[in-house]
Tab-separated table of C-alpha atoms and ligand atoms in Angstrom:
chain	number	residue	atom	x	y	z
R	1	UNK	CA	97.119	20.738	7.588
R	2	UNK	CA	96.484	21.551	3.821
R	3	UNK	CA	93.071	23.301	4.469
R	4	UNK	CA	93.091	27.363	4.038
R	5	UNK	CA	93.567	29.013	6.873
R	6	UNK	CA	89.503	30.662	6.411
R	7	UNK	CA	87.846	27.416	6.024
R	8	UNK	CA	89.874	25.512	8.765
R	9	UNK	CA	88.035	26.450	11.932
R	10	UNK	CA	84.933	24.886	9.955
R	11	UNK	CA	85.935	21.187	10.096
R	12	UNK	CA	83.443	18.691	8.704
R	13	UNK	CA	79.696	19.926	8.836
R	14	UNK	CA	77.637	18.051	11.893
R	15	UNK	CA	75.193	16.481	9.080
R	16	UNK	CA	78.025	14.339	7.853
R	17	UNK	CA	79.409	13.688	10.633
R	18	UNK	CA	76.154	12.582	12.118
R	19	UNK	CA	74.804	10.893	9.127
R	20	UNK	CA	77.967	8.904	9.110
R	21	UNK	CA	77.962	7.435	12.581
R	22	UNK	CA	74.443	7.059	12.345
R	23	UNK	CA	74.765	4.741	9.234
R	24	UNK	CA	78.028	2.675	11.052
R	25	UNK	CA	75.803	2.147	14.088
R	26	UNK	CA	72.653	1.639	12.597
R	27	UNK	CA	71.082	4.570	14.485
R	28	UNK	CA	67.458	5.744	13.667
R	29	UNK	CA	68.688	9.047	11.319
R	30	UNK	CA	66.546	12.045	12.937
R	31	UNK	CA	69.825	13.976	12.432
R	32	UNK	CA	70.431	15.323	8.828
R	33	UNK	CA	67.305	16.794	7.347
R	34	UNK	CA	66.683	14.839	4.891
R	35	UNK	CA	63.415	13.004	3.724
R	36	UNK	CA	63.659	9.009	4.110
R	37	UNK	CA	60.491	8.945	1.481
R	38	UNK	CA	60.298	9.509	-2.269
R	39	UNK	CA	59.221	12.758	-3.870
R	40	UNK	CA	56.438	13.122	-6.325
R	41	UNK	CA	55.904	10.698	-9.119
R	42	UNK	CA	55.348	13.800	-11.409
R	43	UNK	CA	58.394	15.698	-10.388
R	44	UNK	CA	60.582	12.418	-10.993
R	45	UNK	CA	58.506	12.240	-14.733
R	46	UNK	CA	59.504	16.047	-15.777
R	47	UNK	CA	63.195	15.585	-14.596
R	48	UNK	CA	63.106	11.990	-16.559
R	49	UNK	CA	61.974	13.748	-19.856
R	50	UNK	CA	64.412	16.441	-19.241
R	51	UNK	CA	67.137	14.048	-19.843
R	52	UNK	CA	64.998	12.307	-22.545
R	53	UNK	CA	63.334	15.318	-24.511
R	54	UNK	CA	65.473	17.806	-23.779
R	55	UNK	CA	69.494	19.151	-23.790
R	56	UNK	CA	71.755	17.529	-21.470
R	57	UNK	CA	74.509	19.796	-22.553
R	58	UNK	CA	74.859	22.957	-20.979
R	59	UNK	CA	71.989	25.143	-19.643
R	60	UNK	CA	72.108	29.141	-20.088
R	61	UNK	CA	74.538	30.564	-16.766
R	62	UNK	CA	71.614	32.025	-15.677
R	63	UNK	CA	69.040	28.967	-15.414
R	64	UNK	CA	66.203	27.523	-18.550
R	65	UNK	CA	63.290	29.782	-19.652
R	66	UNK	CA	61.090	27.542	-18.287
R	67	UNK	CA	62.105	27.451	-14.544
R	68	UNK	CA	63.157	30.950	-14.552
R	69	UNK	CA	59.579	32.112	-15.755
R	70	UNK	CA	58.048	29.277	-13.137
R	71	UNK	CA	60.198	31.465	-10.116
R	72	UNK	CA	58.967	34.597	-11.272
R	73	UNK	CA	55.070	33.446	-10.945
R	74	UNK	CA	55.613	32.449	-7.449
R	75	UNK	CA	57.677	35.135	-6.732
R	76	UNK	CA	54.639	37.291	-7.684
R	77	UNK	CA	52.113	34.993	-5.756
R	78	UNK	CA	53.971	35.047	-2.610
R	79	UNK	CA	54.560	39.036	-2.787
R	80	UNK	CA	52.195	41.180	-5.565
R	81	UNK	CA	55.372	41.969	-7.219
R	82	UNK	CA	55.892	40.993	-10.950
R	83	UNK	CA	59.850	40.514	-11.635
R	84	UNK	CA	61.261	39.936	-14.695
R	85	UNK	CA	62.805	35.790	-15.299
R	86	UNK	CA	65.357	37.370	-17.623
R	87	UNK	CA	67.148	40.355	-15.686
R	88	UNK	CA	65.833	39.337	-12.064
R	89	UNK	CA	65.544	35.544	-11.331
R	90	UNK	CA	68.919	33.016	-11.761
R	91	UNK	CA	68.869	29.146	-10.864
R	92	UNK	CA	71.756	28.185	-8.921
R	93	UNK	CA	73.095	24.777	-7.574
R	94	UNK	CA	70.401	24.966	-4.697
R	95	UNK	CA	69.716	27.486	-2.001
R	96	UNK	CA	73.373	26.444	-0.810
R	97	UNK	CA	74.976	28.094	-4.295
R	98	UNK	CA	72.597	31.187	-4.069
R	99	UNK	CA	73.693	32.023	-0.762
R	100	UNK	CA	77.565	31.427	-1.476
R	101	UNK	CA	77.119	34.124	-4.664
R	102	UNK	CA	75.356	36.833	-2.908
R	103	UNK	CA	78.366	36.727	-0.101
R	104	UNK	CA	80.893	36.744	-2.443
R	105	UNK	CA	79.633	38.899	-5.565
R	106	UNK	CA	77.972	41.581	-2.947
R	107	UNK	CA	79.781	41.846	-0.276
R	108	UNK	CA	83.291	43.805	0.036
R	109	UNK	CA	85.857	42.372	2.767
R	110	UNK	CA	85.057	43.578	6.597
R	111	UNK	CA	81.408	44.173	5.587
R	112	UNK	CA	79.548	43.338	8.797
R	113	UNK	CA	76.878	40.738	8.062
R	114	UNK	CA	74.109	40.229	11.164
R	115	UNK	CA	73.863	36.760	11.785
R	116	UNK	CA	70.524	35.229	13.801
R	117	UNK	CA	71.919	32.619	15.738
R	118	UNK	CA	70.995	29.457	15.884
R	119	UNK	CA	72.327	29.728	11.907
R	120	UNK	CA	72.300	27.522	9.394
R	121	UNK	CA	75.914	26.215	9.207
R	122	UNK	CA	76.576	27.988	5.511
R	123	UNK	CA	76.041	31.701	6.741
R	124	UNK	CA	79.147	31.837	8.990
R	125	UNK	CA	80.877	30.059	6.150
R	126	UNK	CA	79.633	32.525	3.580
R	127	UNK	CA	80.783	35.247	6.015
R	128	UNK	CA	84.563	33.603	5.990
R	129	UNK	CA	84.962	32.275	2.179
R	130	UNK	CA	83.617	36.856	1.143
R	131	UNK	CA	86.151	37.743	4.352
R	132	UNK	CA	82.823	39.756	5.578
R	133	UNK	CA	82.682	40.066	9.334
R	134	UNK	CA	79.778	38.287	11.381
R	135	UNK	CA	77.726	39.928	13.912
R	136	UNK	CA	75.356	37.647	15.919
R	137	UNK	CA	71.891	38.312	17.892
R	138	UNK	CA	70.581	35.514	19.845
R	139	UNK	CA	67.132	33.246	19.280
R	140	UNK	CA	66.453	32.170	22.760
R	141	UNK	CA	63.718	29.752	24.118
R	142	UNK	CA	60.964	29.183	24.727
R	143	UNK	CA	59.701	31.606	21.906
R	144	UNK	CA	63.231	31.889	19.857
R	145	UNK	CA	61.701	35.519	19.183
R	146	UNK	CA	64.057	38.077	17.175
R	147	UNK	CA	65.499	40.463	20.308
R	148	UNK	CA	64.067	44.131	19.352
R	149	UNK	CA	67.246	45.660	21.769
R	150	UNK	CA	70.034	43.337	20.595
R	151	UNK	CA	69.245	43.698	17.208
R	152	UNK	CA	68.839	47.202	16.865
R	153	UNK	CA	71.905	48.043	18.734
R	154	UNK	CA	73.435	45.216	15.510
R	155	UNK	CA	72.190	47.766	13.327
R	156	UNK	CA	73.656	50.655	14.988
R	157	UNK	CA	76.471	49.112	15.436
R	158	UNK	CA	77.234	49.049	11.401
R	159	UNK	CA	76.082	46.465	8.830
R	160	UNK	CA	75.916	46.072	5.378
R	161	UNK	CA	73.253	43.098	5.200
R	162	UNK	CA	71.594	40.674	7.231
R	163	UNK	CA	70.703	37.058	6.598
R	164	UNK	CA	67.116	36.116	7.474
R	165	UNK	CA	65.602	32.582	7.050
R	166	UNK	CA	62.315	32.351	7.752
R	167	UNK	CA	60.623	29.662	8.812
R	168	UNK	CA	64.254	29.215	10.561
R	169	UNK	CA	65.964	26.238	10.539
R	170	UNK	CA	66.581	24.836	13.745
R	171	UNK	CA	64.318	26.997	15.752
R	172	UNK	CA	61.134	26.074	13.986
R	173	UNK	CA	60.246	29.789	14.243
R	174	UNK	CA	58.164	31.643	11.248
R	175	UNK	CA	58.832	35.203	11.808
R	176	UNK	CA	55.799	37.373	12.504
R	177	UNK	CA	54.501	40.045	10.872
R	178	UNK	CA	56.022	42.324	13.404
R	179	UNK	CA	59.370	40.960	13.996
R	180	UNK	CA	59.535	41.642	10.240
R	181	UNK	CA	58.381	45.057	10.349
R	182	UNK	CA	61.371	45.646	12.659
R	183	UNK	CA	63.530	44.079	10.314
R	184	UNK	CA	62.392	45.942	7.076
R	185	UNK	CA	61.773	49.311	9.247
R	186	UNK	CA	66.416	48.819	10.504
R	187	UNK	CA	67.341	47.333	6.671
R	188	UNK	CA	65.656	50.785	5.161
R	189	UNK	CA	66.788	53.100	8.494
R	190	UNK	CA	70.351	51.634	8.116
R	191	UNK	CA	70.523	51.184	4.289
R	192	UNK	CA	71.364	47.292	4.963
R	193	UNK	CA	70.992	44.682	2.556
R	194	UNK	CA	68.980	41.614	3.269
R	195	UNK	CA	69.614	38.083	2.194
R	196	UNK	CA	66.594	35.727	2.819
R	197	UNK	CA	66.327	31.922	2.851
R	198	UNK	CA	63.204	30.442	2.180
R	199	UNK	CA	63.756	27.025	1.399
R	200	UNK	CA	61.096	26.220	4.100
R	201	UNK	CA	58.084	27.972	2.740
R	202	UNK	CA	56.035	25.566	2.249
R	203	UNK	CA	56.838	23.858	5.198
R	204	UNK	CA	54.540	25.235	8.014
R	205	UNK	CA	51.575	24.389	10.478
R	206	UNK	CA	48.084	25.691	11.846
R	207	UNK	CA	47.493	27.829	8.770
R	208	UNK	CA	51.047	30.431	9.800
R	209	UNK	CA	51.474	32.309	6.429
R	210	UNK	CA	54.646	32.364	5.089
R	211	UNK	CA	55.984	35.926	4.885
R	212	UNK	CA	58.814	37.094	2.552
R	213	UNK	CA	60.967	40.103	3.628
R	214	UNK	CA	61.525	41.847	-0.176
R	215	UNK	CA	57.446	42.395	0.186
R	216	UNK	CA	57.793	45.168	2.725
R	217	UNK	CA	57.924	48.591	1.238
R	218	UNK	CA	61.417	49.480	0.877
R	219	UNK	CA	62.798	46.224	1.089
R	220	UNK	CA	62.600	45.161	-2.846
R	221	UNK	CA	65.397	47.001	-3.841
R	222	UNK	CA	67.789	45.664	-0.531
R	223	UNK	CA	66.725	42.272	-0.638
R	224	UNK	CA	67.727	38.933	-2.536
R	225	UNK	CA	65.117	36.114	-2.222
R	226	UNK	CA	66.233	32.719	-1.715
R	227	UNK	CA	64.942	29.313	-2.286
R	228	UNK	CA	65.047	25.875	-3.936
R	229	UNK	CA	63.325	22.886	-4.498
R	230	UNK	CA	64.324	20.494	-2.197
R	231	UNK	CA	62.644	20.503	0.614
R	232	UNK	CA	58.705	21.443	-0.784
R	233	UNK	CA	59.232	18.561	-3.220
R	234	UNK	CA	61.323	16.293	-1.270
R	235	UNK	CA	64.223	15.771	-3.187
R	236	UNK	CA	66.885	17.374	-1.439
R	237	UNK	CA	69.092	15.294	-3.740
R	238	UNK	CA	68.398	17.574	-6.353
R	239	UNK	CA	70.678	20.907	-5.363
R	240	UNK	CA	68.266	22.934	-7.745
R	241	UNK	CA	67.684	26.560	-5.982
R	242	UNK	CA	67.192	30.262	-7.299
R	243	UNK	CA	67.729	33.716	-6.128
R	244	UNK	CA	65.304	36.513	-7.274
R	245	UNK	CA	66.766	40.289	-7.109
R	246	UNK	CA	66.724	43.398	-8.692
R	247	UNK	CA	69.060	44.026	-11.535
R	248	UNK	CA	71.756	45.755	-9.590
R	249	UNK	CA	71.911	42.937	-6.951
R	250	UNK	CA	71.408	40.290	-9.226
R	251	UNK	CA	74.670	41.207	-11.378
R	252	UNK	CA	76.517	40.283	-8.284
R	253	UNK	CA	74.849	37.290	-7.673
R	254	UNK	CA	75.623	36.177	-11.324
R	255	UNK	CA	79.472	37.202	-11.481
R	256	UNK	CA	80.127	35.106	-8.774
R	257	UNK	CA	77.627	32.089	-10.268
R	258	UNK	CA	79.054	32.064	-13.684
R	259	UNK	CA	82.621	30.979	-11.349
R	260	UNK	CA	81.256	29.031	-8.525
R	261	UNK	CA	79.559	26.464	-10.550
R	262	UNK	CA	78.465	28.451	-14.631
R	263	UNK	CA	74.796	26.453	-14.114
R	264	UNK	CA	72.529	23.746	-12.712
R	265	UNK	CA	72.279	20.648	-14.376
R	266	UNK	CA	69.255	20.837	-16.978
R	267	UNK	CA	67.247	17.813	-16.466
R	268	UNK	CA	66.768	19.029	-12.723
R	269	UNK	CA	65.668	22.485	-13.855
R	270	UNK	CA	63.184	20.555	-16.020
R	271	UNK	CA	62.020	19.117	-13.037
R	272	UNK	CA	61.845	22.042	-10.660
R	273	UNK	CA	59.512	23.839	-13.363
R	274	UNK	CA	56.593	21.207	-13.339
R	275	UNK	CA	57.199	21.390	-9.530
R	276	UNK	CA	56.320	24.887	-9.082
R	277	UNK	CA	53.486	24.293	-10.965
R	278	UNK	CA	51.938	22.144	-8.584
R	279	UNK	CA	48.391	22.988	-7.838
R	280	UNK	CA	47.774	24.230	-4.557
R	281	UNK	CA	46.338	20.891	-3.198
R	282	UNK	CA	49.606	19.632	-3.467
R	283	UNK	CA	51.532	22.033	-1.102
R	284	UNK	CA	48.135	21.958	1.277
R	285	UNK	CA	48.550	17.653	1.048
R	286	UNK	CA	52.454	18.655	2.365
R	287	UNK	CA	51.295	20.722	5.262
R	288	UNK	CA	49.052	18.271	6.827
R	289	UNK	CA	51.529	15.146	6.130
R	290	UNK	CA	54.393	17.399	7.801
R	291	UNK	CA	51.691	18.179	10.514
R	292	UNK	CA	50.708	15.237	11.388
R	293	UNK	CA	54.858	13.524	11.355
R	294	UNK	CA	55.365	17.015	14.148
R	295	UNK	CA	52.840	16.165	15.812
R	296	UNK	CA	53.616	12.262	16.646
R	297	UNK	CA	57.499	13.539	17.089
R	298	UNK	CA	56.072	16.056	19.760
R	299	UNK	CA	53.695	14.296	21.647
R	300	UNK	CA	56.270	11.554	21.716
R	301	UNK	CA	59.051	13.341	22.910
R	302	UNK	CA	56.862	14.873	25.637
R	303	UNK	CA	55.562	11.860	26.898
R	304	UNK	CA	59.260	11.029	27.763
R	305	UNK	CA	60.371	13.751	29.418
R	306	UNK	CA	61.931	16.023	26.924
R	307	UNK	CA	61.008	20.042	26.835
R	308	UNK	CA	59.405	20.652	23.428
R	309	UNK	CA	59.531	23.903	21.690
R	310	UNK	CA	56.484	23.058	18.721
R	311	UNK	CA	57.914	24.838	15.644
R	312	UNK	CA	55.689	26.744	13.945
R	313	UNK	CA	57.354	25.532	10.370
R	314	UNK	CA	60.252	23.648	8.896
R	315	UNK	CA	60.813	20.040	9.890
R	316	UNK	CA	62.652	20.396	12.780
R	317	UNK	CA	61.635	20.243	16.129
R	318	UNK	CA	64.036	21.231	18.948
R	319	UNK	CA	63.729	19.882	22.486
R	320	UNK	CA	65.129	20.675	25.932
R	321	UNK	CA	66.844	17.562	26.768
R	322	UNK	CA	68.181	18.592	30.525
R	323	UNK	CA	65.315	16.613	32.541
R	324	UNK	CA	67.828	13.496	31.478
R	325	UNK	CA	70.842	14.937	33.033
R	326	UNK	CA	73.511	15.039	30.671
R	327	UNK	CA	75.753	18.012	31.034
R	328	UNK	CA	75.348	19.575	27.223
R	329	UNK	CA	74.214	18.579	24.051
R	330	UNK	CA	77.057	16.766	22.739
R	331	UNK	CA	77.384	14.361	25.357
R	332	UNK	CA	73.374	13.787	25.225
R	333	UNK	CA	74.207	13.556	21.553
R	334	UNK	CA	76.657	10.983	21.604
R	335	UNK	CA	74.770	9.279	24.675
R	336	UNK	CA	71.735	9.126	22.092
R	337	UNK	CA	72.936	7.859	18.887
R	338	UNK	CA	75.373	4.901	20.720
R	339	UNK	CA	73.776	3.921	23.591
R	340	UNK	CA	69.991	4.636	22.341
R	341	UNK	CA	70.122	3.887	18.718
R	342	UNK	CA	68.788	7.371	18.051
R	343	UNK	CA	70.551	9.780	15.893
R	344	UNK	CA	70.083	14.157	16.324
R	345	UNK	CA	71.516	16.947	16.140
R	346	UNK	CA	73.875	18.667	18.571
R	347	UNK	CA	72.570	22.766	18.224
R	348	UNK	CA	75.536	23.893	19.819
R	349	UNK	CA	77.523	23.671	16.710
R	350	UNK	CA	74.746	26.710	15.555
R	351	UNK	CA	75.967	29.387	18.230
R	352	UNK	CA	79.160	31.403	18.426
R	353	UNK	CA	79.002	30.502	22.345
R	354	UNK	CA	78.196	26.963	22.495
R	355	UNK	CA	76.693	27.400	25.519
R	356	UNK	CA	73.805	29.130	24.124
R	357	UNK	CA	72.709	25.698	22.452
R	358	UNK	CA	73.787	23.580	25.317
R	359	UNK	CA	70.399	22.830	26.677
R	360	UNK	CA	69.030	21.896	23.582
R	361	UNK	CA	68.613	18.728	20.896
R	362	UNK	CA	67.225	18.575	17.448
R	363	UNK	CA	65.175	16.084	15.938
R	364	UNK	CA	64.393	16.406	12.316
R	365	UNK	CA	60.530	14.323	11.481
R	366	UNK	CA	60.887	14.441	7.508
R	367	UNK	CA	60.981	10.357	8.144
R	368	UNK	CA	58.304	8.016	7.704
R	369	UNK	CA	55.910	7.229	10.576
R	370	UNK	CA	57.666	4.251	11.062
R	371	UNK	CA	60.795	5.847	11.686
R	372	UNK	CA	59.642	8.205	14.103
R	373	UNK	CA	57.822	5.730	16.283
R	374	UNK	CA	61.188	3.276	15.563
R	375	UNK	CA	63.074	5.968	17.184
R	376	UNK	CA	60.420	6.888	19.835
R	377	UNK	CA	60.600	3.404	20.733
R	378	UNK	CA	63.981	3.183	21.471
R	379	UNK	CA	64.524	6.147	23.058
R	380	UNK	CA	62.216	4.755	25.968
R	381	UNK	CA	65.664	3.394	27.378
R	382	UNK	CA	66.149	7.080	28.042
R	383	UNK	CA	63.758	6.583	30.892
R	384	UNK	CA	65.331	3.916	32.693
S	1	PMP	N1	69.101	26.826	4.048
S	1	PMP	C1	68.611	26.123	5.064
S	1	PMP	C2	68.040	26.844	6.241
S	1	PMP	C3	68.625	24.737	5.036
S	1	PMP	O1	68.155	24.030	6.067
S	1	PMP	C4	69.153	24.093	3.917
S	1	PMP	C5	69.106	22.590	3.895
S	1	PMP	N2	70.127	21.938	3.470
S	1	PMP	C6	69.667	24.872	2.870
S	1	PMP	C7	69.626	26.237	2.977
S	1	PMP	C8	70.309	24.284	1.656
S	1	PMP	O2	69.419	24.158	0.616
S	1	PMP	P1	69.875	23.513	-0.765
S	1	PMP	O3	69.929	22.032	-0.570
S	1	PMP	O4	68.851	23.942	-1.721
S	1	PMP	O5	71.222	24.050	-1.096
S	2	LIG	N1	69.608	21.335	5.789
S	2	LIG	C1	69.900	20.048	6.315
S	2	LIG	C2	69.773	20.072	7.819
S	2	LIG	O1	69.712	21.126	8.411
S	2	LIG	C3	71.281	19.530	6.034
S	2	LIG	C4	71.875	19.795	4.721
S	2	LIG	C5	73.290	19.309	4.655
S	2	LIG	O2	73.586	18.187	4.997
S	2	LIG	N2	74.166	20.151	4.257
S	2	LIG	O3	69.764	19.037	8.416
């Protein structure tokens, strides 16, 4: 076996794996989260011209004017703060690339990182590729609420930063306003450095705000912001993302950049700058057409049998599948997606104890309603 010894426990990542079988078998994909409709005509249009109009040689390291001055305006919408496109905001090769430069260009080897589990599968990664040391605290259902006592005692414990993604991908959760008071109130107490993915902002239900951590006092100067385009404009395809920081924590987030990848291609930054200057009917048009795709999923599910936890944002939706009697998720999985037709996601692959995710499936409803009530249909045979 060829693969370094820090990357080896990590195998192939589930959405491959999934996607894969699910194509061979011709399985309804609710697996990978990925949209199985087109983005916006105008977003297509800007990234066209880009390659038309514009340079298709090499970008600036740090990202074009353009998108790095669109970041910073919605930077300051979402928190009051006006940041600076030139010394605080870089485009990287999507939220993915972001999150692989602040591990490695802030973090020193052994740093403990706090880890909410069920993670997104890049965090422990990140922790493994910097050599940084995970620490995990446990979402747990029904309410997949942050755990005041287990987290603090994380803190106390020792950490240099924390990753918080919020709304959290697979829970469905968007953090309240107190859970991320407690946050803010241990990052400042502890002097801990927070890195936040928000990559599902826009992504949320019955009028939950979005809330992002570097807004609380204290928390500006301890926090890089994370996003990208793919999800809000529905071309995950894209890999276009940014981080916004202060100077200090930026530098480290660009020494490791200008290595991992030096920039993002340019016609795509093109792109992402007429998309975050969408008019707000646009994201509210996103809300109700995510709304209304959780909403069939849900009631769906319910009516055969499944536990649903309704997220509160993202486009996941994760369900308790033990009414069907399988003994954990990955033989429910694997019951599903060749028996059923139905493709998901195992969770368990999200927790350092797979047990913890045992229980659970997830379902991802960025499909078309067709899809969804395709793969509603067929799971009926779960019923008999
Ligand atoms: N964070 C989370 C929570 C995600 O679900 C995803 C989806 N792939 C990403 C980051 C990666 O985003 P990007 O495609 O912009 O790298
Ligand atoms: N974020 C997507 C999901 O959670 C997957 C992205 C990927 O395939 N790496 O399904």
């Amino acid at each position: 076996m060829a693969v370094a010894t820090r990357l080896r426990p990590f195998g192939s990542t589930i959405f491959t794996e999934v996607s894969a079988r699910a194509l061979e078998v011709k399985a309804v994909n609710l697996g990978q989260g990925f949209p199985d409709f087109e983005g916006p005509d105008f977003v297509k249009e800007a990234a066209k011209a880009g390659i038309d109009h514009q340079s298709n040689q090499y970008p600036p390291s740090m990202g074009i004017p353009a998108l790095r001055e669109a970041v910073a305006a919605r930077f300051e919408a979402q928190t009051g703060r006006a940041v600076d496109p030139n010394r605080q905001v870089t485009i990287t090769s999507g939220c993915t690339e972001a999150l692989a430069a602040s591990f490695l260009g802030l973090l020193e080897p052994k740093d403990p990182v706090i880890l909410l589990q069920p993670w997104y599968d890049c965090y422990p990664v990140g922790c493994a590729l910097s050599d940084a040391a995970p620490r995990y605290v446990t979402l747990r259902p029904p309410g997949f609420r942050l755990p005041e006592a287990e987290l603090r005692a994380a803190f106390e414990d020792g950490a240099r930063a924390i990753v918080i993604n919020t709304p959290h991908n697979p829970t469905g959760r968007v953090f309240s306003r107190s859970e991320m008071d407690l946050v803010a109130e241990l990052c400042v107490a502890h002097d801990v450095l927070a890195f936040t993915d928000e990559v599902y902002e826009h992504i949320r239900f019955d009028g939950v705000p979005h809330r992002s951590l570097a807004a609380w006092p204290g928390m500006w100067e301890r926090t890089v912001t994370m996003s990208s385009v793919g999800k809000s404009f529905s071309v995950t395809g894209w890999k276009t993302g940014w981080a916004v920081a202060p100077e200090h924590l930026t530098a480290g987030v660009r020494a490791a950049h200008q290595f991992l990848t030096f920039t993002t291609p340019n016609p795509m930054q093109y792109g992402t700058a007429a998309a975050l200057s969408a008019p707000q009917e646009y994201f509210e048009g996103l809300q109700s057409l995510y709304t209304a795709r959780r909403d069939l999923l849900a009631e769906g599910l319910d009516r055969l049998g499944f536990g649903v936890y309704l997220p509160q944002g993202t486009y996941f939706l994760m369900a308790d599948h033990r009414p069907f009697g399988f003994g954990d998720d990955i033989s429910f999985v694997h019951h599903l997606i060749e028996e059923v037709g139905v493709a998901a996601i195992p969770p368990s692959v999200f927790y350092d104890d797979p047990a913890d995710g045992a229980g659970m499936v997830r379902f991802a409803f960025c499909k078309s309603e067709e899809t969804l009530r395709a793969a509603l249909e067929r799971m009926e045979a779960l019923r008999r």
